[in-house]
Amino acid sequence: MTATAPAPAARKPVEPGAEPPPPERTSVSRWIPAAVIVAVWIVVYFLTEGTDTLALPGVARTDLHDRLTEFNNDLLASRDTNPIMQFTNSISDLLRSVFEWVQRMVVVPNPPRPVPEIGWLGVVAIATYVGFVIANWRIAVLVCLSFLSFGVFGFWQDSLDLLIVTGISVAIVILLGMPLAVLVGTSARANKVITVVLDLMQTMPTFVYLLPVVLFFGIGVSAAVVSTMIYALPPLVRIAGFGIREVPTTTIEATDSAGQTYWQRLFKVQLPMARKTIIVGLNQTTLAALSMATLAAFVNGPGLGKPVLAGLRINDVGAAFVPGALIVVMAVMLDRTTTAASERSEKVARGGGGNIRQRRILLAAGGVGTLVAVYLSRTYIGLAEFPVYTIGDKVATVVNDVMDWVTSTFGGVTGAFKDYVTEWLLNPMQSLLAESPWYVSFIGIAALALVFGGARAFVSALVCLTGIWYFDLWHDAMITLTMTLVATVLVMILALVFGVWMARDRKVDLGIRPLLDAGQTIPPFVYLIPVLALFGPSRFTAIVAGVVYAAPAAIKLVADGVKGVSPTTIEAGRSTGQTTWQEITKVQLPMAKGSLVLATNQGLLYVLSMTVIGGLVGAGALGYDVVYGFSRSEAWGKGLAAGITIVLLGVMLDRITRAAADVRRDDGAGPRRAFHTRLPIGFPGDRKVVET
Amino acid sequence: MRTARSRGARLGAVAAVATLALSACGGGSIDEQTEANEEQAAESGGECGDLSMAVNPWVGYEASAYVVGTVAEQELGCSVEYKELKEDVSWQGFGTGEVDVVIEDWGHPDLEKKFFADQGDGTATDFGPQGNVGIIGWFVPPWLAEEHPDILEYENLNKYAQEFATSESGGQGQFLGADPSYVQFDEAIVSNLDLDFKVVFSGSEAASIEAFRKAEENKEWVIGYWYEPQYFNAEVAMQRVALPPYEDGCQDDPQTVACDYPETELKKIVSTEWSEGDSTAVDLVQNFTWTNEDQNVVAGYIASDGMSPEDAAAKWVEENQDKVDAWLG
């Protein structure tokens, strides 16, 4: 109780409506009570260390966990009679047959033919043509090269399988998601309810729902499609819903006055005006779908995830790298294509789109060429089966050599860095959070939530902490929280350094963006092995994996935020003769504060989403519990409890940072930032970060 | 206008090049092969049919699965589908017809309770030993066993505990626990034998291998859970530390375990429905047995020599036709 005492004094010192300067003082004053809380906490920790920590050994379970397991067992036992499962099984049969039909059309032999109905040449031609039709010739070239790279690097079938799964998933997501997006965009109440569900879908570790999905939908392609859908639905609903909501009320009122019906308003005004945002949502959904590829491979989902996992199985970085890089190629291809398509549709809608007659002729010529290619690919074996190249193996060897060199050269340095961070940052924080009695940490965290986020964040924190306590994994949760916080600190250091650098130098920006895109898209499993080789199985290894995954998003946010500072403000500063350092610390960073908070928020959630991966590399705690539950049926309940605990941690961190950002706002009501949406891949000029 | 025309020219050029390339690399005619396939399908009645083989995620298993699969394909004309799955998920697949065979089972009492006929829904059937003997235990890298031979007795471990300390072990020695899917009692063993160690879970086989490999290269102190048959032992011959010997029942209560792991007879588990069908592969799977050495050879082809599992299995089958013939009976 003593810990909370200083908090009330710091509550919302300035109410909205005041002139701009106050936020400056607000942020200073909040750190003082926070420091007091931490000081009190440290004193209490020294008096009570090691008591009531609720630690649970790695393979131990509690009654609650066993009850959850029992629930799963009951479901499993009833699978032949349960009507819901009968229903889901028939859906899964349908999904499988659709997938297999498409597969036989374009990638696997369609017996008695020794090859698919359309061979590789035909497939490449069709894809290129589609790229040309919906966008332009540049996109057509990009699509063509991407498809050829799938085959040349030796993963033709896996790549097409992944494309098919992604295609089916995205199609279903659109069918389910658009009505939801309309609901979210038109009804405030529906928005509230649906947002909670979407939060859950996005923070729940995929491993946790992979098993129930298998239970209901079986192994393989159906499980892959369903789990991909769960993961890829939220971005579309959020972003498209936002687009619909943001259609100017004046426009709606003006058209309403003409006496339109609800449906007319929806289809003639709201949807068309939100089209661009909807396509951004679609774009994000597609990229999210791709990032599920490797995880779906755990339940025999088809696609490029399989060779990535196979590489992990034999500790072969190179073997995992090539298919991982092809996932990046595919992501870039889909991203650029959907973006260009939306731009084109925009242009056409405005009556542009270039010389129509010329384009028609080109389209006809391209169509004929495509038909010829399809015909040839149906006739000649060499044009139906992709030729075998060894270039993929060569790349794998080079990657392995480079990795060997890096690990043997830097092994010592990285080891020292690991020990330093572990000893000076990780261990002290973990002691405080995890070795204090649970009620002390509980009160400490809640008090900090109150200081930084105000009353609403305090209530959220109370609810979440109670839930974490209830699910019997308190100690593990505190260790995971520590790792998440430390990783986020590292992410923010990187984000500040690179973000500011990129914002101040366009060339740097152009050079770094593609690397960031790749960092966001390449499956984490690919870089697990080199990271392991550098740091050994430890908590720090998990932190590094989390940083690699989370830093790109945070860096982009900071860069965009700093870049958004108005040039006149900077000019004004320069005229007073300030140094570069002053300009960054006194003008650019303070003015980009909103972006910094958002970057922290995203950093926390991205890092947290890597918890399970961390469990695979020796981080223990909740990540290990989830993997343990996924691997052994008697521990399923513990895995589920750990998954729910991760969600609760995520919701808590999100609410606190979000509330902290809101308290800082001085512009009253207005659009809120899209916490949770993945950031678009691409150059800054292409499009803006979506806000909701 | 100018850009549009050049675009057309470019497209035309591409088309021309493509047509040339096409006519150059003709290859065989698909129609001929289709006819041939149709005739063949009419002749052979397809005795074996489809065989769904679960592939659990460790290389030794992969070796067993692909060898049996390759024989089934080559000798019996089965069409084999390999499904990459964890153990738990594989067993669930027996009932739904998605999995026919789990070729290397290390003992899963909880799954047996759910899926064997005498205790559960009867969708799974024990198809007998597959010949390999699983040896689980505590292992140290060879350099350590050589320099400190007494470390191979658990009584001496406390003497060296400080040497094993890492940033993760909080002042105690670190014991590297295994991939969560493996049966393990290390936390209980450590506490019941009063060892000054803390179990740190590596989390995956990849993590364990990477740690052992580095330990041998740089002469680092590592002790951890490891097992045979395992291809990695050919690269680094991990040395086993003797714990109090296993006796029947000493692992019944997970809290009080204070003994070594038993040797496990690895088994084949199959789908009951499939085993009662008329596929010719049923006999093959029933007859299949081989040794730890056999498996390590194939696993080595895959993991150390970088061969694809198909090629590795085909190579072994070619070199060991006598053993294969025995399975075919």
PDB file of C-alpha atoms in Angstrom, chain A residues 56-60 69 72-73 76-77 79-80 89 92 96 112-116 121 132 136-137 207 211 214-215 217-220 297-301 306-307 309-310 312-316 355 358-359 362 365-366 372-373 376-384 418-419 422 426-427 529 532-540 614-620 624 627-628 630-634, chain B residues 1 4-5 7-11 15 18-19 21-23 25-31 33-35 37-38 55-59 62 81-96 98-99 107-111 114-115 121 123 167-169 174 176 178-185 187 198 200-211 213-214 231 255 302-303 306:
ATOM      1  CA  LEU A  56       6.619 -23.030 -10.709  1.00  0.00           C
ATOM      2  CA  PRO A  57       9.237 -25.492 -12.025  1.00  0.00           C
ATOM      3  CA  GLY A  58       9.542 -25.791 -15.814  1.00  0.00           C
ATOM      4  CA  VAL A  59       7.657 -29.050 -16.254  1.00  0.00           C
ATOM      5  CA  ALA A  60       5.321 -28.738 -13.252  1.00  0.00           C
ATOM      6  CA  THR A  69      -6.179 -30.003 -20.301  1.00  0.00           C
ATOM      7  CA  ASN A  72      -9.286 -30.340 -24.367  1.00  0.00           C
ATOM      8  CA  ASN A  73      -9.361 -34.095 -23.784  1.00  0.00           C
ATOM      9  CA  LEU A  76     -11.005 -34.692 -28.435  1.00  0.00           C
ATOM     10  CA  ALA A  77     -12.965 -37.655 -27.110  1.00  0.00           C
ATOM     11  CA  ARG A  79     -14.862 -35.483 -31.960  1.00  0.00           C
ATOM     12  CA  ASP A  80     -16.887 -38.157 -33.736  1.00  0.00           C
ATOM     13  CA  ASN A  89     -14.701 -30.953 -40.572  1.00  0.00           C
ATOM     14  CA  SER A  92     -12.094 -28.300 -43.797  1.00  0.00           C
ATOM     15  CA  ARG A  96      -8.789 -28.988 -48.846  1.00  0.00           C
ATOM     16  CA  PRO A 112      -3.051 -39.089 -65.611  1.00  0.00           C
ATOM     17  CA  ARG A 113      -1.119 -36.093 -66.902  1.00  0.00           C
ATOM     18  CA  PRO A 114       2.472 -36.201 -65.662  1.00  0.00           C
ATOM     19  CA  VAL A 115       2.350 -32.457 -65.071  1.00  0.00           C
ATOM     20  CA  PRO A 116      -0.160 -29.830 -63.915  1.00  0.00           C
ATOM     21  CA  LEU A 121       5.631 -21.027 -68.295  1.00  0.00           C
ATOM     22  CA  PHE A 132      -0.001  -5.702 -66.213  1.00  0.00           C
ATOM     23  CA  ASN A 136       1.396  -1.361 -65.076  1.00  0.00           C
ATOM     24  CA  TRP A 137       4.314  -2.823 -66.998  1.00  0.00           C
ATOM     25  CA  PHE A 207       1.123 -21.629 -31.138  1.00  0.00           C
ATOM     26  CA  LEU A 211      -3.717 -27.062 -31.532  1.00  0.00           C
ATOM     27  CA  VAL A 214      -6.046 -28.794 -35.651  1.00  0.00           C
ATOM     28  CA  LEU A 215      -8.661 -30.342 -33.404  1.00  0.00           C
ATOM     29  CA  PHE A 217     -10.074 -28.480 -38.824  1.00  0.00           C
ATOM     30  CA  GLY A 218      -7.577 -31.304 -39.067  1.00  0.00           C
ATOM     31  CA  ILE A 219      -3.984 -31.321 -40.208  1.00  0.00           C
ATOM     32  CA  GLY A 220      -2.502 -29.612 -43.213  1.00  0.00           C
ATOM     33  CA  ALA A 297       4.253 -25.556 -41.308  1.00  0.00           C
ATOM     34  CA  PHE A 298       4.218 -26.923 -37.749  1.00  0.00           C
ATOM     35  CA  VAL A 299       0.912 -28.594 -38.598  1.00  0.00           C
ATOM     36  CA  ASN A 300       1.976 -29.619 -42.091  1.00  0.00           C
ATOM     37  CA  GLY A 301       0.703 -26.445 -43.701  1.00  0.00           C
ATOM     38  CA  LYS A 306       8.309 -26.210 -44.611  1.00  0.00           C
ATOM     39  CA  PRO A 307      11.843 -25.856 -45.977  1.00  0.00           C
ATOM     40  CA  LEU A 309      11.598 -25.497 -40.591  1.00  0.00           C
ATOM     41  CA  ALA A 310      13.567 -28.298 -42.233  1.00  0.00           C
ATOM     42  CA  LEU A 312      16.048 -25.332 -38.515  1.00  0.00           C
ATOM     43  CA  ARG A 313      15.828 -29.058 -37.821  1.00  0.00           C
ATOM     44  CA  ILE A 314      19.342 -29.686 -39.103  1.00  0.00           C
ATOM     45  CA  ASN A 315      20.744 -26.362 -37.830  1.00  0.00           C
ATOM     46  CA  ASP A 316      21.433 -25.226 -41.366  1.00  0.00           C
ATOM     47  CA  ASN A 355      -4.325   6.365 -73.520  1.00  0.00           C
ATOM     48  CA  GLN A 358      -3.166   2.092 -76.724  1.00  0.00           C
ATOM     49  CA  ARG A 359      -3.726   0.143 -73.529  1.00  0.00           C
ATOM     50  CA  LEU A 362      -1.406  -3.896 -75.441  1.00  0.00           C
ATOM     51  CA  ALA A 365      -1.464  -8.549 -77.439  1.00  0.00           C
ATOM     52  CA  GLY A 366      -0.489  -9.595 -73.926  1.00  0.00           C
ATOM     53  CA  VAL A 372       0.318 -19.033 -76.432  1.00  0.00           C
ATOM     54  CA  ALA A 373       2.498 -19.529 -73.343  1.00  0.00           C
ATOM     55  CA  LEU A 376       3.093 -24.327 -74.963  1.00  0.00           C
ATOM     56  CA  SER A 377       3.297 -25.184 -71.272  1.00  0.00           C
ATOM     57  CA  ARG A 378       0.567 -27.755 -71.824  1.00  0.00           C
ATOM     58  CA  THR A 379       2.467 -29.320 -74.662  1.00  0.00           C
ATOM     59  CA  TYR A 380       6.138 -29.540 -73.721  1.00  0.00           C
ATOM     60  CA  ILE A 381       7.477 -31.151 -70.552  1.00  0.00           C
ATOM     61  CA  GLY A 382      10.385 -28.713 -70.341  1.00  0.00           C
ATOM     62  CA  LEU A 383       7.955 -25.807 -70.182  1.00  0.00           C
ATOM     63  CA  ALA A 384       5.689 -27.505 -67.678  1.00  0.00           C
ATOM     64  CA  LYS A 418      25.422 -10.525 -23.598  1.00  0.00           C
ATOM     65  CA  ASP A 419      26.969 -10.899 -20.149  1.00  0.00           C
ATOM     66  CA  THR A 422      22.350  -9.649 -18.587  1.00  0.00           C
ATOM     67  CA  LEU A 426      18.276  -8.025 -17.141  1.00  0.00           C
ATOM     68  CA  ASN A 427      19.147  -9.624 -13.809  1.00  0.00           C
ATOM     69  CA  ILE A 529      20.325 -20.316 -35.564  1.00  0.00           C
ATOM     70  CA  LEU A 532      21.963 -18.969 -31.129  1.00  0.00           C
ATOM     71  CA  ALA A 533      25.486 -19.447 -32.398  1.00  0.00           C
ATOM     72  CA  LEU A 534      26.405 -15.948 -31.265  1.00  0.00           C
ATOM     73  CA  PHE A 535      24.768 -15.928 -27.861  1.00  0.00           C
ATOM     74  CA  GLY A 536      24.002 -19.530 -26.866  1.00  0.00           C
ATOM     75  CA  PRO A 537      20.665 -20.599 -25.392  1.00  0.00           C
ATOM     76  CA  SER A 538      19.780 -17.783 -22.984  1.00  0.00           C
ATOM     77  CA  ARG A 539      17.248 -15.092 -22.221  1.00  0.00           C
ATOM     78  CA  PHE A 540      19.414 -12.627 -24.081  1.00  0.00           C
ATOM     79  CA  GLY A 614      12.198 -16.984 -27.424  1.00  0.00           C
ATOM     80  CA  GLY A 615      11.022 -20.108 -25.659  1.00  0.00           C
ATOM     81  CA  LEU A 616      12.643 -22.133 -28.437  1.00  0.00           C
ATOM     82  CA  VAL A 617      16.085 -20.637 -27.771  1.00  0.00           C
ATOM     83  CA  GLY A 618      16.451 -21.027 -24.053  1.00  0.00           C
ATOM     84  CA  ALA A 619      14.540 -18.037 -22.700  1.00  0.00           C
ATOM     85  CA  GLY A 620      12.289 -20.238 -20.569  1.00  0.00           C
ATOM     86  CA  TYR A 624       8.747 -22.250 -22.964  1.00  0.00           C
ATOM     87  CA  VAL A 627       5.942 -24.592 -26.584  1.00  0.00           C
ATOM     88  CA  TYR A 628       5.732 -27.211 -23.841  1.00  0.00           C
ATOM     89  CA  PHE A 630       1.998 -27.414 -27.750  1.00  0.00           C
ATOM     90  CA  SER A 631       4.390 -30.367 -27.666  1.00  0.00           C
ATOM     91  CA  ARG A 632       2.938 -32.533 -24.917  1.00  0.00           C
ATOM     92  CA  SER A 633      -0.734 -33.225 -24.619  1.00  0.00           C
ATOM     93  CA  GLU A 634      -0.654 -33.658 -20.834  1.00  0.00           C
TER      94      GLU A 634
ATOM     95  CA  MET B   1       2.294   8.632 -76.424  1.00  0.00           C
ATOM     96  CA  ALA B   4       3.165   3.937 -74.725  1.00  0.00           C
ATOM     97  CA  ARG B   5       4.800   3.081 -78.020  1.00  0.00           C
ATOM     98  CA  ARG B   7       6.088  -0.049 -73.996  1.00  0.00           C
ATOM     99  CA  GLY B   8       4.525  -1.850 -76.926  1.00  0.00           C
ATOM    100  CA  ALA B   9       7.897  -2.374 -78.551  1.00  0.00           C
ATOM    101  CA  ARG B  10       9.300  -3.780 -75.364  1.00  0.00           C
ATOM    102  CA  LEU B  11       6.427  -6.201 -74.959  1.00  0.00           C
ATOM    103  CA  ALA B  15       7.230 -12.044 -76.755  1.00  0.00           C
ATOM    104  CA  ALA B  18      10.012 -15.988 -75.349  1.00  0.00           C
ATOM    105  CA  THR B  19       8.799 -17.746 -78.474  1.00  0.00           C
ATOM    106  CA  ALA B  21      13.281 -19.766 -76.148  1.00  0.00           C
ATOM    107  CA  LEU B  22      10.217 -21.959 -76.180  1.00  0.00           C
ATOM    108  CA  SER B  23      10.892 -23.592 -79.491  1.00  0.00           C
ATOM    109  CA  CYS B  25      13.753 -26.113 -75.195  1.00  0.00           C
ATOM    110  CA  GLY B  26      10.935 -28.308 -76.282  1.00  0.00           C
ATOM    111  CA  GLY B  27      11.500 -31.467 -74.289  1.00  0.00           C
ATOM    112  CA  GLY B  28       9.137 -34.403 -74.623  1.00  0.00           C
ATOM    113  CA  SER B  29       5.469 -34.291 -75.444  1.00  0.00           C
ATOM    114  CA  ILE B  30       3.080 -34.307 -72.533  1.00  0.00           C
ATOM    115  CA  ASP B  31       0.329 -36.038 -74.486  1.00  0.00           C
ATOM    116  CA  GLN B  33       3.232 -39.445 -71.361  1.00  0.00           C
ATOM    117  CA  THR B  34      -0.393 -38.919 -70.401  1.00  0.00           C
ATOM    118  CA  GLU B  35      -1.385 -41.813 -72.620  1.00  0.00           C
ATOM    119  CA  ASN B  37       0.199 -43.136 -67.650  1.00  0.00           C
ATOM    120  CA  GLU B  38      -3.375 -43.965 -68.529  1.00  0.00           C
ATOM    121  CA  VAL B  55       7.418 -36.939 -39.958  1.00  0.00           C
ATOM    122  CA  ASN B  56       8.141 -35.841 -36.391  1.00  0.00           C
ATOM    123  CA  PRO B  57      10.688 -33.072 -36.048  1.00  0.00           C
ATOM    124  CA  TRP B  58      14.056 -34.733 -35.455  1.00  0.00           C
ATOM    125  CA  VAL B  59      16.456 -35.991 -38.061  1.00  0.00           C
ATOM    126  CA  GLU B  62      13.102 -38.342 -40.686  1.00  0.00           C
ATOM    127  CA  GLU B  81       2.739 -38.450 -48.450  1.00  0.00           C
ATOM    128  CA  TYR B  82       5.054 -37.148 -45.752  1.00  0.00           C
ATOM    129  CA  LYS B  83       3.381 -34.938 -43.178  1.00  0.00           C
ATOM    130  CA  GLU B  84       5.580 -32.830 -40.955  1.00  0.00           C
ATOM    131  CA  LEU B  85       3.970 -32.880 -37.542  1.00  0.00           C
ATOM    132  CA  LYS B  86       4.726 -32.968 -33.847  1.00  0.00           C
ATOM    133  CA  GLU B  87       3.965 -36.228 -32.028  1.00  0.00           C
ATOM    134  CA  ASP B  88       0.775 -35.056 -30.426  1.00  0.00           C
ATOM    135  CA  VAL B  89      -0.740 -33.798 -33.640  1.00  0.00           C
ATOM    136  CA  SER B  90       0.288 -36.984 -35.454  1.00  0.00           C
ATOM    137  CA  TRP B  91      -1.595 -39.190 -33.037  1.00  0.00           C
ATOM    138  CA  GLN B  92      -4.682 -37.026 -33.422  1.00  0.00           C
ATOM    139  CA  GLY B  93      -4.466 -37.704 -37.139  1.00  0.00           C
ATOM    140  CA  PHE B  94      -4.922 -41.489 -36.776  1.00  0.00           C
ATOM    141  CA  GLY B  95      -8.610 -41.109 -36.064  1.00  0.00           C
ATOM    142  CA  THR B  96      -9.310 -38.746 -38.924  1.00  0.00           C
ATOM    143  CA  GLU B  98      -4.868 -38.054 -41.997  1.00  0.00           C
ATOM    144  CA  VAL B  99      -1.971 -40.101 -40.639  1.00  0.00           C
ATOM    145  CA  GLY B 107       6.855 -43.652 -25.468  1.00  0.00           C
ATOM    146  CA  HIS B 108       3.898 -41.373 -24.818  1.00  0.00           C
ATOM    147  CA  PRO B 109       1.828 -42.845 -21.975  1.00  0.00           C
ATOM    148  CA  ASP B 110      -0.612 -39.937 -22.081  1.00  0.00           C
ATOM    149  CA  LEU B 111      -1.279 -40.422 -25.797  1.00  0.00           C
ATOM    150  CA  LYS B 114      -6.222 -41.544 -25.216  1.00  0.00           C
ATOM    151  CA  PHE B 115      -5.823 -43.494 -28.423  1.00  0.00           C
ATOM    152  CA  ASP B 121     -10.811 -44.628 -28.455  1.00  0.00           C
ATOM    153  CA  THR B 123      -7.738 -45.281 -33.233  1.00  0.00           C
ATOM    154  CA  SER B 167      24.525 -15.846 -16.925  1.00  0.00           C
ATOM    155  CA  GLU B 168      21.297 -17.848 -16.844  1.00  0.00           C
ATOM    156  CA  SER B 169      21.907 -20.118 -13.868  1.00  0.00           C
ATOM    157  CA  GLN B 174      23.709 -24.737 -15.472  1.00  0.00           C
ATOM    158  CA  LEU B 176      20.816 -27.617 -20.193  1.00  0.00           C
ATOM    159  CA  ALA B 178      15.860 -30.289 -23.606  1.00  0.00           C
ATOM    160  CA  ASP B 179      13.261 -29.563 -26.257  1.00  0.00           C
ATOM    161  CA  PRO B 180       9.905 -29.506 -24.465  1.00  0.00           C
ATOM    162  CA  SER B 181       8.520 -32.433 -26.437  1.00  0.00           C
ATOM    163  CA  TYR B 182      10.955 -34.880 -24.844  1.00  0.00           C
ATOM    164  CA  VAL B 183      10.251 -36.852 -21.687  1.00  0.00           C
ATOM    165  CA  GLN B 184      12.411 -35.285 -18.993  1.00  0.00           C
ATOM    166  CA  PHE B 185      12.736 -35.334 -15.203  1.00  0.00           C
ATOM    167  CA  GLU B 187      14.500 -30.704 -12.422  1.00  0.00           C
ATOM    168  CA  LYS B 198      19.733 -25.121 -12.120  1.00  0.00           C
ATOM    169  CA  VAL B 200      17.836 -24.049 -18.000  1.00  0.00           C
ATOM    170  CA  PHE B 201      15.683 -25.268 -20.853  1.00  0.00           C
ATOM    171  CA  SER B 202      17.306 -24.993 -24.265  1.00  0.00           C
ATOM    172  CA  GLY B 203      13.819 -25.037 -25.777  1.00  0.00           C
ATOM    173  CA  SER B 204      14.668 -26.876 -28.979  1.00  0.00           C
ATOM    174  CA  GLU B 205      17.000 -29.504 -30.347  1.00  0.00           C
ATOM    175  CA  ALA B 206      18.629 -26.873 -32.564  1.00  0.00           C
ATOM    176  CA  ALA B 207      19.522 -24.851 -29.481  1.00  0.00           C
ATOM    177  CA  SER B 208      21.007 -27.879 -27.691  1.00  0.00           C
ATOM    178  CA  ILE B 209      23.102 -28.918 -30.685  1.00  0.00           C
ATOM    179  CA  GLU B 210      24.396 -25.389 -31.172  1.00  0.00           C
ATOM    180  CA  ALA B 211      25.380 -25.235 -27.491  1.00  0.00           C
ATOM    181  CA  ARG B 213      28.942 -27.850 -30.772  1.00  0.00           C
ATOM    182  CA  LYS B 214      30.253 -24.558 -29.441  1.00  0.00           C
ATOM    183  CA  TYR B 231      23.423 -37.995 -36.032  1.00  0.00           C
ATOM    184  CA  GLN B 255       8.362 -35.366  -8.179  1.00  0.00           C
ATOM    185  CA  ILE B 302      20.757 -35.652 -44.309  1.00  0.00           C
ATOM    186  CA  ALA B 303      22.204 -33.429 -41.618  1.00  0.00           C
ATOM    187  CA  GLY B 306      23.184 -31.898 -46.772  1.00  0.00           C
TER     188      GLY B 306
END
